Amino acid sequence: MNRKKVLITGGAGFLGSHLCDRFLAEGYEVVAMDNLITGNTKNIAHLFGKDGFKFVKHDVTNYTFVEGNLDYILHFASPASPIDYLKLPIQTLKVGALGTHKILGLAKEKKARVLIASTSEVYGDPLIHPQTEDYWGNVNPIGFRGVYDEAKRFMEAMTMAYHRYHGLETRIVRIFNTYGPRMRVDDGRALPAFMSQALSGQDITVFGDGSQTRSFCYVDDLIEGIYRLLLSDEPMPVNIGNPSEISIYDFAKEIIELTASSSKIIHKDLPKDDPKVRQPDITRAKSILGWEPQVSRTEGLTRTLEYFKKELHGVQ
Ligand code: UDP
């Protein structure tokens, strides 16, 4: 049987676990790799024992090897929420830099195609809006977010070097804010924070005046975009995200309304270097991949709310 095999680093994380589901459903053999510092095996518990699925606990900043053939690698291992990478600055830099080097070396050895998970954070606090892939960004290298932003920028540079110098088949996705089931309730991002606060009647903590904007993409849409990018011929970075932009204050109000919560909005200090605006320009994704988001924020938030209710109160 000629089954294709894919390695997913960060396979026990929010996005990694959804990728495991998708590739298994498409008939691939899947190896999920994770060191479990921010990922959790409960995200992939339903896959244990399934034909074609294997989990390996490993830190990809160390020498990484997988037995047998390998067709594709998706490199998704990294702390990804601001609170996590502020708590784990060295690990974040290491997995983006050393981990990416290990993964590219493994791909070269196996003649596998690699897709790396980059981020809208490569644009930093952007001076052009919406962000197109040809924008080089406005990043503070020594700021608190620099540990993530610069790791991901290095990751892109290293990936392009392997592509240009070794002829490796590479893909770079720049992921914008994504949400959905399996986000950690306590990962500190706006959506998990607001939903858990609203559901437990606590104050909703909007940082700053809440006029900063984000554009939120439902996880199923993101996974579809990544799947198409991997199978495309495009080596240059592609933004994947939902262009529907909203201020954080209005987003908090939307969640209060959706949950029919009596929580009040309170304001806390805006973290340093917090980007003021963010919206993907998805012209390239549309023309190269024929992709655009299908799930509206109302629909996506409703689905996500079911998950958070279950996580917080065990109710369906
Ligand atoms: N934010 C907030 N309250 C929270 C968590 C986040 O107001 O409890 C703000 C944060 O300052 C940022 C936006 O929401 O402006 C999105 O933050 P998140 O951590 O979700 O991701 P980011 O897009 O900054 O990586």
mmCIF file of C-alpha atoms and ligand atoms in Angstrom:
data_model
loop_
_atom_site.group_PDB
_atom_site.id
_atom_site.type_symbol
_atom_site.label_atom_id
_atom_site.label_comp_id
_atom_site.label_asym_id
_atom_site.label_seq_id
_atom_site.Cartn_x
_atom_site.Cartn_y
_atom_site.Cartn_z
ATOM 1 C CA MET A 1 0.000 0.000 0.000
ATOM 2 C CA ASN A 2 1.380 3.384 -0.965
ATOM 3 C CA ARG A 3 0.169 5.556 1.826
ATOM 4 C CA LYS A 4 1.719 9.024 2.157
ATOM 5 C CA LYS A 5 3.248 9.867 5.489
ATOM 6 C CA VAL A 6 3.252 13.242 7.213
ATOM 7 C CA LEU A 7 5.090 14.465 10.316
ATOM 8 C CA ILE A 8 3.279 17.177 12.272
ATOM 9 C CA THR A 9 5.406 18.922 14.901
ATOM 10 C CA GLY A 10 3.336 20.530 17.623
ATOM 11 C CA GLY A 11 0.854 17.761 16.831
ATOM 12 C CA ALA A 12 -0.734 17.882 20.300
ATOM 13 C CA GLY A 13 -1.370 21.624 20.108
ATOM 14 C CA PHE A 14 -4.418 23.584 19.014
ATOM 15 C CA LEU A 15 -3.624 23.769 15.288
ATOM 16 C CA GLY A 16 -1.410 20.664 15.172
ATOM 17 C CA SER A 17 -4.185 18.425 16.481
ATOM 18 C CA HIS A 18 -6.649 19.740 13.886
ATOM 19 C CA LEU A 19 -4.031 19.042 11.206
ATOM 20 C CA CYS A 20 -3.671 15.467 12.524
ATOM 21 C CA ASP A 21 -7.444 15.024 12.137
ATOM 22 C CA ARG A 22 -7.425 16.393 8.618
ATOM 23 C CA PHE A 23 -4.500 14.347 7.322
ATOM 24 C CA LEU A 24 -5.844 11.115 8.843
ATOM 25 C CA ALA A 25 -9.221 11.836 7.241
ATOM 26 C CA GLU A 26 -7.443 12.285 3.896
ATOM 27 C CA GLY A 27 -5.866 8.825 4.281
ATOM 28 C CA TYR A 28 -2.334 9.811 5.292
ATOM 29 C CA GLU A 29 -0.182 8.106 7.870
ATOM 30 C CA VAL A 30 0.381 10.721 10.596
ATOM 31 C CA VAL A 31 3.221 11.066 13.085
ATOM 32 C CA ALA A 32 2.414 13.726 15.682
ATOM 33 C CA MET A 33 5.427 15.048 17.563
ATOM 34 C CA ASP A 34 5.230 17.305 20.614
ATOM 35 C CA ASN A 35 7.218 17.990 23.781
ATOM 36 C CA LEU A 36 3.947 18.880 25.529
ATOM 37 C CA ILE A 37 5.117 22.165 27.066
ATOM 38 C CA THR A 38 2.089 23.965 25.674
ATOM 39 C CA GLY A 39 0.419 21.106 23.786
ATOM 40 C CA ASN A 40 -1.665 18.454 25.513
ATOM 41 C CA THR A 41 -2.338 14.818 24.616
ATOM 42 C CA LYS A 42 -6.016 15.361 25.400
ATOM 43 C CA ASN A 43 -6.215 17.167 22.019
ATOM 44 C CA ILE A 44 -5.289 13.932 20.245
ATOM 45 C CA ALA A 45 -6.642 11.392 22.753
ATOM 46 C CA HIS A 46 -9.367 10.432 20.253
ATOM 47 C CA LEU A 47 -6.652 9.428 17.749
ATOM 48 C CA PHE A 48 -4.672 7.017 19.936
ATOM 49 C CA GLY A 49 -5.050 3.473 18.611
ATOM 50 C CA LYS A 50 -6.344 4.688 15.227
ATOM 51 C CA ASP A 51 -4.829 3.021 12.198
ATOM 52 C CA GLY A 52 -2.013 5.161 10.760
ATOM 53 C CA PHE A 53 -1.586 7.427 13.800
ATOM 54 C CA LYS A 54 1.478 7.615 15.997
ATOM 55 C CA PHE A 55 2.471 10.042 18.729
ATOM 56 C CA VAL A 56 6.106 10.735 19.614
ATOM 57 C CA LYS A 57 7.028 12.851 22.632
ATOM 58 C CA HIS A 58 10.085 14.771 21.507
ATOM 59 C CA ASP A 59 11.569 18.257 21.626
ATOM 60 C CA VAL A 60 12.441 19.207 18.032
ATOM 61 C CA THR A 61 15.166 21.593 19.156
ATOM 62 C CA ASN A 62 17.191 18.377 19.583
ATOM 63 C CA TYR A 63 18.249 15.979 16.831
ATOM 64 C CA THR A 64 15.038 14.726 15.249
ATOM 65 C CA PHE A 65 14.529 11.524 13.314
ATOM 66 C CA VAL A 66 11.580 9.530 12.030
ATOM 67 C CA GLU A 67 11.865 5.940 10.816
ATOM 68 C CA GLY A 68 11.068 5.098 7.211
ATOM 69 C CA ASN A 69 9.798 7.337 4.426
ATOM 70 C CA LEU A 70 8.362 10.791 4.959
ATOM 71 C CA ASP A 71 6.493 12.757 2.306
ATOM 72 C CA TYR A 72 5.513 15.917 4.137
ATOM 73 C CA ILE A 73 6.459 17.774 7.298
ATOM 74 C CA LEU A 74 4.336 20.495 8.886
ATOM 75 C CA HIS A 75 6.355 22.410 11.468
ATOM 76 C CA PHE A 76 3.858 23.766 14.005
ATOM 77 C CA ALA A 77 5.785 23.303 17.234
ATOM 78 C CA SER A 78 6.014 26.585 19.180
ATOM 79 C CA PRO A 79 4.450 28.409 22.065
ATOM 80 C CA ALA A 80 2.082 30.728 20.197
ATOM 81 C CA SER A 81 0.093 32.852 22.611
ATOM 82 C CA PRO A 82 1.736 36.036 23.918
ATOM 83 C CA ILE A 83 1.445 34.848 27.535
ATOM 84 C CA ASP A 84 3.119 31.532 26.676
ATOM 85 C CA TYR A 85 6.006 32.994 24.786
ATOM 86 C CA LEU A 86 6.629 35.628 27.452
ATOM 87 C CA LYS A 87 6.829 32.772 29.973
ATOM 88 C CA LEU A 88 8.926 30.585 27.671
ATOM 89 C CA PRO A 89 11.149 33.063 25.802
ATOM 90 C CA ILE A 90 14.181 30.814 25.330
ATOM 91 C CA GLN A 91 12.140 27.764 24.274
ATOM 92 C CA THR A 92 10.257 29.977 21.805
ATOM 93 C CA LEU A 93 13.478 31.229 20.224
ATOM 94 C CA LYS A 94 14.953 27.728 20.216
ATOM 95 C CA VAL A 95 12.031 25.978 18.550
ATOM 96 C CA GLY A 96 11.742 28.664 15.848
ATOM 97 C CA ALA A 97 15.471 28.666 15.160
ATOM 98 C CA LEU A 98 17.108 25.366 16.208
ATOM 99 C CA GLY A 99 13.894 23.370 15.760
ATOM 100 C CA THR A 100 13.381 24.713 12.249
ATOM 101 C CA HIS A 101 16.979 23.823 11.375
ATOM 102 C CA LYS A 102 16.436 20.236 12.591
ATOM 103 C CA ILE A 103 13.189 19.950 10.659
ATOM 104 C CA LEU A 104 14.703 21.292 7.442
ATOM 105 C CA GLY A 105 17.623 18.865 7.834
ATOM 106 C CA LEU A 106 15.209 15.977 8.317
ATOM 107 C CA ALA A 107 13.220 17.071 5.249
ATOM 108 C CA LYS A 108 16.383 17.211 3.152
ATOM 109 C CA GLU A 109 17.380 13.728 4.305
ATOM 110 C CA LYS A 110 13.913 12.309 3.537
ATOM 111 C CA LYS A 111 13.338 14.414 0.391
ATOM 112 C CA ALA A 112 10.110 15.537 2.026
ATOM 113 C CA ARG A 113 8.206 18.760 1.377
ATOM 114 C CA VAL A 114 8.056 21.093 4.394
ATOM 115 C CA LEU A 115 5.428 23.614 5.381
ATOM 116 C CA ILE A 116 6.386 25.929 8.203
ATOM 117 C CA ALA A 117 3.953 27.809 10.415
ATOM 118 C CA SER A 118 4.854 31.463 10.267
ATOM 119 C CA THR A 119 2.704 34.253 11.578
ATOM 120 C CA SER A 120 1.231 37.701 11.112
ATOM 121 C CA GLU A 121 3.681 38.659 13.902
ATOM 122 C CA VAL A 122 6.402 38.873 11.242
ATOM 123 C CA TYR A 123 4.695 42.178 10.340
ATOM 124 C CA GLY A 124 5.083 43.381 13.953
ATOM 125 C CA ASP A 125 3.119 46.560 14.689
ATOM 126 C CA PRO A 126 2.373 47.090 10.998
ATOM 127 C CA LEU A 127 2.724 50.413 9.221
ATOM 128 C CA ILE A 128 0.750 49.264 6.212
ATOM 129 C CA HIS A 129 -2.812 48.024 6.419
ATOM 130 C CA PRO A 130 -4.094 45.441 5.509
ATOM 131 C CA GLN A 131 -0.876 43.430 5.482
ATOM 132 C CA THR A 132 0.352 42.060 2.151
ATOM 133 C CA GLU A 133 3.053 39.399 1.943
ATOM 134 C CA ASP A 134 5.542 41.830 0.373
ATOM 135 C CA TYR A 135 5.536 44.025 3.522
ATOM 136 C CA TRP A 136 8.739 43.518 5.565
ATOM 137 C CA GLY A 137 7.239 44.442 8.885
ATOM 138 C CA ASN A 138 7.873 46.682 11.884
ATOM 139 C CA VAL A 139 9.289 44.466 14.622
ATOM 140 C CA ASN A 140 11.124 45.442 17.808
ATOM 141 C CA PRO A 141 13.840 42.758 17.972
ATOM 142 C CA ILE A 142 14.595 43.324 21.658
ATOM 143 C CA GLY A 143 10.990 43.812 22.795
ATOM 144 C CA PHE A 144 9.100 41.156 24.778
ATOM 145 C CA ARG A 145 7.331 39.898 21.658
ATOM 146 C CA GLY A 146 10.650 39.845 19.784
ATOM 147 C CA VAL A 147 11.321 36.304 21.027
ATOM 148 C CA TYR A 148 8.407 35.047 18.945
ATOM 149 C CA ASP A 149 8.540 37.518 16.064
ATOM 150 C CA GLU A 150 12.257 37.162 15.428
ATOM 151 C CA ALA A 151 12.167 33.366 15.829
ATOM 152 C CA LYS A 152 9.499 33.224 13.138
ATOM 153 C CA ARG A 153 11.368 35.674 10.904
ATOM 154 C CA PHE A 154 14.526 33.576 11.281
ATOM 155 C CA MET A 155 12.407 30.503 10.510
ATOM 156 C CA GLU A 156 11.279 32.043 7.231
ATOM 157 C CA ALA A 157 14.856 33.076 6.332
ATOM 158 C CA MET A 158 16.198 29.580 7.080
ATOM 159 C CA THR A 159 13.393 27.958 5.098
ATOM 160 C CA MET A 160 14.056 30.138 2.047
ATOM 161 C CA ALA A 161 17.794 29.348 2.334
ATOM 162 C CA TYR A 162 17.090 25.584 2.257
ATOM 163 C CA HIS A 163 14.756 26.150 -0.661
ATOM 164 C CA ARG A 164 17.222 28.253 -2.644
ATOM 165 C CA TYR A 165 20.466 26.522 -1.692
ATOM 166 C CA HIS A 166 19.352 22.880 -1.398
ATOM 167 C CA GLY A 167 16.347 22.981 -3.729
ATOM 168 C CA LEU A 168 14.100 21.760 -0.895
ATOM 169 C CA GLU A 169 10.365 21.979 -1.532
ATOM 170 C CA THR A 170 9.124 24.465 1.051
ATOM 171 C CA ARG A 171 5.889 26.273 1.875
ATOM 172 C CA ILE A 172 5.422 29.192 4.284
ATOM 173 C CA VAL A 173 2.031 30.028 5.755
ATOM 174 C CA ARG A 174 1.620 33.307 7.647
ATOM 175 C CA ILE A 175 -1.159 32.550 10.089
ATOM 176 C CA PHE A 176 -3.354 35.354 11.415
ATOM 177 C CA ASN A 177 -5.395 35.115 14.643
ATOM 178 C CA THR A 178 -7.235 31.798 14.639
ATOM 179 C CA TYR A 179 -9.770 30.415 17.081
ATOM 180 C CA GLY A 180 -11.895 27.351 17.688
ATOM 181 C CA PRO A 181 -12.239 24.193 19.756
ATOM 182 C CA ARG A 182 -9.068 22.967 21.540
ATOM 183 C CA MET A 183 -7.729 26.428 22.321
ATOM 184 C CA ARG A 184 -6.474 26.332 25.883
ATOM 185 C CA VAL A 185 -8.904 28.044 28.232
ATOM 186 C CA ASP A 186 -5.957 29.644 30.050
ATOM 187 C CA ASP A 187 -3.719 30.495 27.089
ATOM 188 C CA GLY A 188 -4.237 34.197 27.771
ATOM 189 C CA ARG A 189 -5.416 35.157 24.310
ATOM 190 C CA ALA A 190 -8.354 37.487 23.887
ATOM 191 C CA LEU A 191 -10.937 34.886 22.880
ATOM 192 C CA PRO A 192 -10.301 32.242 25.581
ATOM 193 C CA ALA A 193 -9.960 34.995 28.184
ATOM 194 C CA PHE A 194 -13.201 36.736 27.180
ATOM 195 C CA MET A 195 -15.207 33.521 26.807
ATOM 196 C CA SER A 196 -14.141 32.052 30.123
ATOM 197 C CA GLN A 197 -14.671 35.394 31.878
ATOM 198 C CA ALA A 198 -18.113 35.807 30.310
ATOM 199 C CA LEU A 199 -19.154 32.249 31.160
ATOM 200 C CA SER A 200 -18.055 32.535 34.776
ATOM 201 C CA GLY A 201 -19.477 36.021 35.362
ATOM 202 C CA GLN A 202 -16.050 37.634 35.834
ATOM 203 C CA ASP A 203 -15.084 41.050 34.492
ATOM 204 C CA ILE A 204 -13.945 41.042 30.864
ATOM 205 C CA THR A 205 -10.352 42.299 30.722
ATOM 206 C CA VAL A 206 -9.870 44.531 27.690
ATOM 207 C CA PHE A 207 -6.249 45.677 27.420
ATOM 208 C CA GLY A 208 -5.843 49.399 26.694
ATOM 209 C CA ASP A 209 -8.900 51.208 25.355
ATOM 210 C CA GLY A 210 -9.700 48.224 23.124
ATOM 211 C CA SER A 211 -9.403 50.229 19.899
ATOM 212 C CA GLN A 212 -6.650 47.877 18.646
ATOM 213 C CA THR A 213 -7.994 45.546 15.977
ATOM 214 C CA ARG A 214 -7.634 41.885 15.067
ATOM 215 C CA SER A 215 -9.199 39.685 12.373
ATOM 216 C CA PHE A 216 -10.276 36.268 13.628
ATOM 217 C CA CYS A 217 -10.315 33.126 11.469
ATOM 218 C CA TYR A 218 -12.206 29.959 12.381
ATOM 219 C CA VAL A 219 -9.900 26.946 12.670
ATOM 220 C CA ASP A 220 -11.584 24.825 9.957
ATOM 221 C CA ASP A 221 -11.017 27.590 7.412
ATOM 222 C CA LEU A 222 -7.379 27.893 8.402
ATOM 223 C CA ILE A 223 -6.765 24.143 8.130
ATOM 224 C CA GLU A 224 -8.307 24.109 4.650
ATOM 225 C CA GLY A 225 -5.985 26.946 3.570
ATOM 226 C CA ILE A 226 -2.926 25.163 4.959
ATOM 227 C CA TYR A 227 -3.899 21.902 3.290
ATOM 228 C CA ARG A 228 -4.246 23.639 -0.070
ATOM 229 C CA LEU A 229 -0.965 25.517 0.356
ATOM 230 C CA LEU A 230 0.952 22.326 1.158
ATOM 231 C CA LEU A 231 -0.312 20.689 -2.030
ATOM 232 C CA SER A 232 0.298 23.805 -4.154
ATOM 233 C CA ASP A 233 3.517 24.775 -5.952
ATOM 234 C CA GLU A 234 3.959 28.059 -4.072
ATOM 235 C CA PRO A 235 7.260 28.502 -2.191
ATOM 236 C CA MET A 236 6.721 32.160 -1.246
ATOM 237 C CA PRO A 237 4.793 33.118 1.929
ATOM 238 C CA VAL A 238 0.993 33.136 1.815
ATOM 239 C CA ASN A 239 -1.237 34.895 4.366
ATOM 240 C CA ILE A 240 -4.062 32.735 5.677
ATOM 241 C CA GLY A 241 -6.610 34.477 7.849
ATOM 242 C CA ASN A 242 -10.034 36.043 7.856
ATOM 243 C CA PRO A 243 -10.057 39.682 6.700
ATOM 244 C CA SER A 244 -13.119 40.534 8.783
ATOM 245 C CA GLU A 245 -11.564 43.024 11.217
ATOM 246 C CA ILE A 246 -12.956 44.092 14.584
ATOM 247 C CA SER A 247 -11.742 46.204 17.513
ATOM 248 C CA ILE A 248 -10.994 44.250 20.674
ATOM 249 C CA TYR A 249 -13.597 46.299 22.542
ATOM 250 C CA ASP A 250 -16.317 45.359 20.043
ATOM 251 C CA PHE A 251 -15.112 41.764 20.115
ATOM 252 C CA ALA A 252 -15.554 41.697 23.901
ATOM 253 C CA LYS A 253 -19.090 43.085 23.440
ATOM 254 C CA GLU A 254 -19.863 40.409 20.840
ATOM 255 C CA ILE A 255 -18.817 37.679 23.271
ATOM 256 C CA ILE A 256 -20.851 39.176 26.115
ATOM 257 C CA GLU A 257 -23.874 39.213 23.837
ATOM 258 C CA LEU A 258 -23.317 35.691 22.506
ATOM 259 C CA THR A 259 -22.983 34.240 25.999
ATOM 260 C CA ALA A 260 -25.840 36.391 27.370
ATOM 261 C CA SER A 261 -23.438 37.232 30.183
ATOM 262 C CA SER A 262 -23.836 39.943 32.812
ATOM 263 C CA SER A 263 -20.057 40.500 32.931
ATOM 264 C CA LYS A 264 -18.772 44.084 32.708
ATOM 265 C CA ILE A 265 -15.871 45.247 30.596
ATOM 266 C CA ILE A 266 -12.888 46.563 32.564
ATOM 267 C CA HIS A 267 -9.646 47.952 31.168
ATOM 268 C CA LYS A 268 -6.115 46.782 31.963
ATOM 269 C CA ASP A 269 -2.748 48.060 30.741
ATOM 270 C CA LEU A 270 -1.993 47.438 27.104
ATOM 271 C CA PRO A 271 0.991 45.064 26.840
ATOM 272 C CA LYS A 272 4.150 46.563 25.285
ATOM 273 C CA ASP A 273 4.453 46.405 21.481
ATOM 274 C CA ASP A 274 0.856 45.143 21.141
ATOM 275 C CA PRO A 275 0.061 45.622 17.429
ATOM 276 C CA LYS A 276 -2.535 48.397 16.909
ATOM 277 C CA VAL A 277 -4.099 46.906 13.805
ATOM 278 C CA ARG A 278 -4.087 43.572 12.027
ATOM 279 C CA GLN A 279 -5.879 42.389 8.929
ATOM 280 C CA PRO A 280 -4.650 39.937 6.316
ATOM 281 C CA ASP A 281 -4.688 40.819 2.659
ATOM 282 C CA ILE A 282 -5.643 37.411 1.223
ATOM 283 C CA THR A 283 -5.385 38.262 -2.480
ATOM 284 C CA ARG A 284 -2.583 35.712 -2.917
ATOM 285 C CA ALA A 285 -4.427 32.931 -1.080
ATOM 286 C CA LYS A 286 -7.481 33.600 -3.247
ATOM 287 C CA SER A 287 -5.640 33.598 -6.551
ATOM 288 C CA ILE A 288 -3.046 30.866 -5.873
ATOM 289 C CA LEU A 289 -5.108 28.493 -3.710
ATOM 290 C CA GLY A 290 -8.668 29.446 -4.636
ATOM 291 C CA TRP A 291 -9.148 29.827 -0.873
ATOM 292 C CA GLU A 292 -11.165 32.202 1.236
ATOM 293 C CA PRO A 293 -12.836 31.802 4.615
ATOM 294 C CA GLN A 294 -16.299 30.240 4.671
ATOM 295 C CA VAL A 295 -17.216 30.460 8.360
ATOM 296 C CA SER A 296 -18.591 33.767 9.650
ATOM 297 C CA ARG A 297 -17.554 35.039 13.086
ATOM 298 C CA THR A 298 -21.062 34.471 14.440
ATOM 299 C CA GLU A 299 -21.030 30.857 13.298
ATOM 300 C CA GLY A 300 -17.449 30.236 14.433
ATOM 301 C CA LEU A 301 -17.980 31.831 17.836
ATOM 302 C CA THR A 302 -21.141 29.800 18.374
ATOM 303 C CA ARG A 303 -19.282 26.559 17.662
ATOM 304 C CA THR A 304 -16.386 27.630 19.889
ATOM 305 C CA LEU A 305 -18.735 28.554 22.719
ATOM 306 C CA GLU A 306 -19.999 24.947 22.862
ATOM 307 C CA TYR A 307 -16.426 23.787 23.373
ATOM 308 C CA PHE A 308 -15.696 26.357 26.090
ATOM 309 C CA LYS A 309 -18.891 25.500 27.966
ATOM 310 C CA LYS A 310 -17.842 21.872 28.010
ATOM 311 C CA GLU A 311 -14.303 22.696 29.085
ATOM 312 C CA LEU A 312 -15.390 25.011 31.866
ATOM 313 C CA HIS A 313 -18.514 23.363 33.184
ATOM 314 C CA GLY A 314 -18.638 19.955 31.564
ATOM 315 C CA VAL A 315 -21.926 20.952 29.876
ATOM 316 C CA GLN A 316 -22.716 20.394 26.239
HETATM 317 N N1 UDP B 1 -6.368 41.222 24.860
HETATM 318 C C1 UDP B 1 -7.234 41.810 25.749
HETATM 319 N N2 UDP B 1 -7.588 41.110 26.869
HETATM 320 C C2 UDP B 1 -7.144 39.866 27.157
HETATM 321 C C3 UDP B 1 -6.259 39.254 26.224
HETATM 322 C C4 UDP B 1 -5.899 39.959 25.091
HETATM 323 O O1 UDP B 1 -7.684 42.937 25.539
HETATM 324 O O2 UDP B 1 -7.511 39.308 28.209
HETATM 325 C C5 UDP B 1 -5.983 41.983 23.644
HETATM 326 C C6 UDP B 1 -4.485 42.031 23.371
HETATM 327 O O3 UDP B 1 -3.879 43.114 24.038
HETATM 328 C C7 UDP B 1 -4.456 42.212 21.869
HETATM 329 C C8 UDP B 1 -5.702 41.451 21.399
HETATM 330 O O4 UDP B 1 -6.545 41.324 22.536
HETATM 331 O O5 UDP B 1 -4.602 43.563 21.514
HETATM 332 C C9 UDP B 1 -5.411 40.075 20.851
HETATM 333 O O6 UDP B 1 -4.592 39.425 21.776
HETATM 334 P P1 UDP B 1 -4.210 37.909 21.685
HETATM 335 O O7 UDP B 1 -3.423 37.582 22.910
HETATM 336 O O8 UDP B 1 -5.433 37.105 21.438
HETATM 337 O O9 UDP B 1 -3.300 37.727 20.407
HETATM 338 P P2 UDP B 1 -2.315 38.665 19.558
HETATM 339 O O10 UDP B 1 -3.103 38.996 18.364
HETATM 340 O O11 UDP B 1 -1.936 39.905 20.333
HETATM 341 O O12 UDP B 1 -1.161 37.796 19.295
#
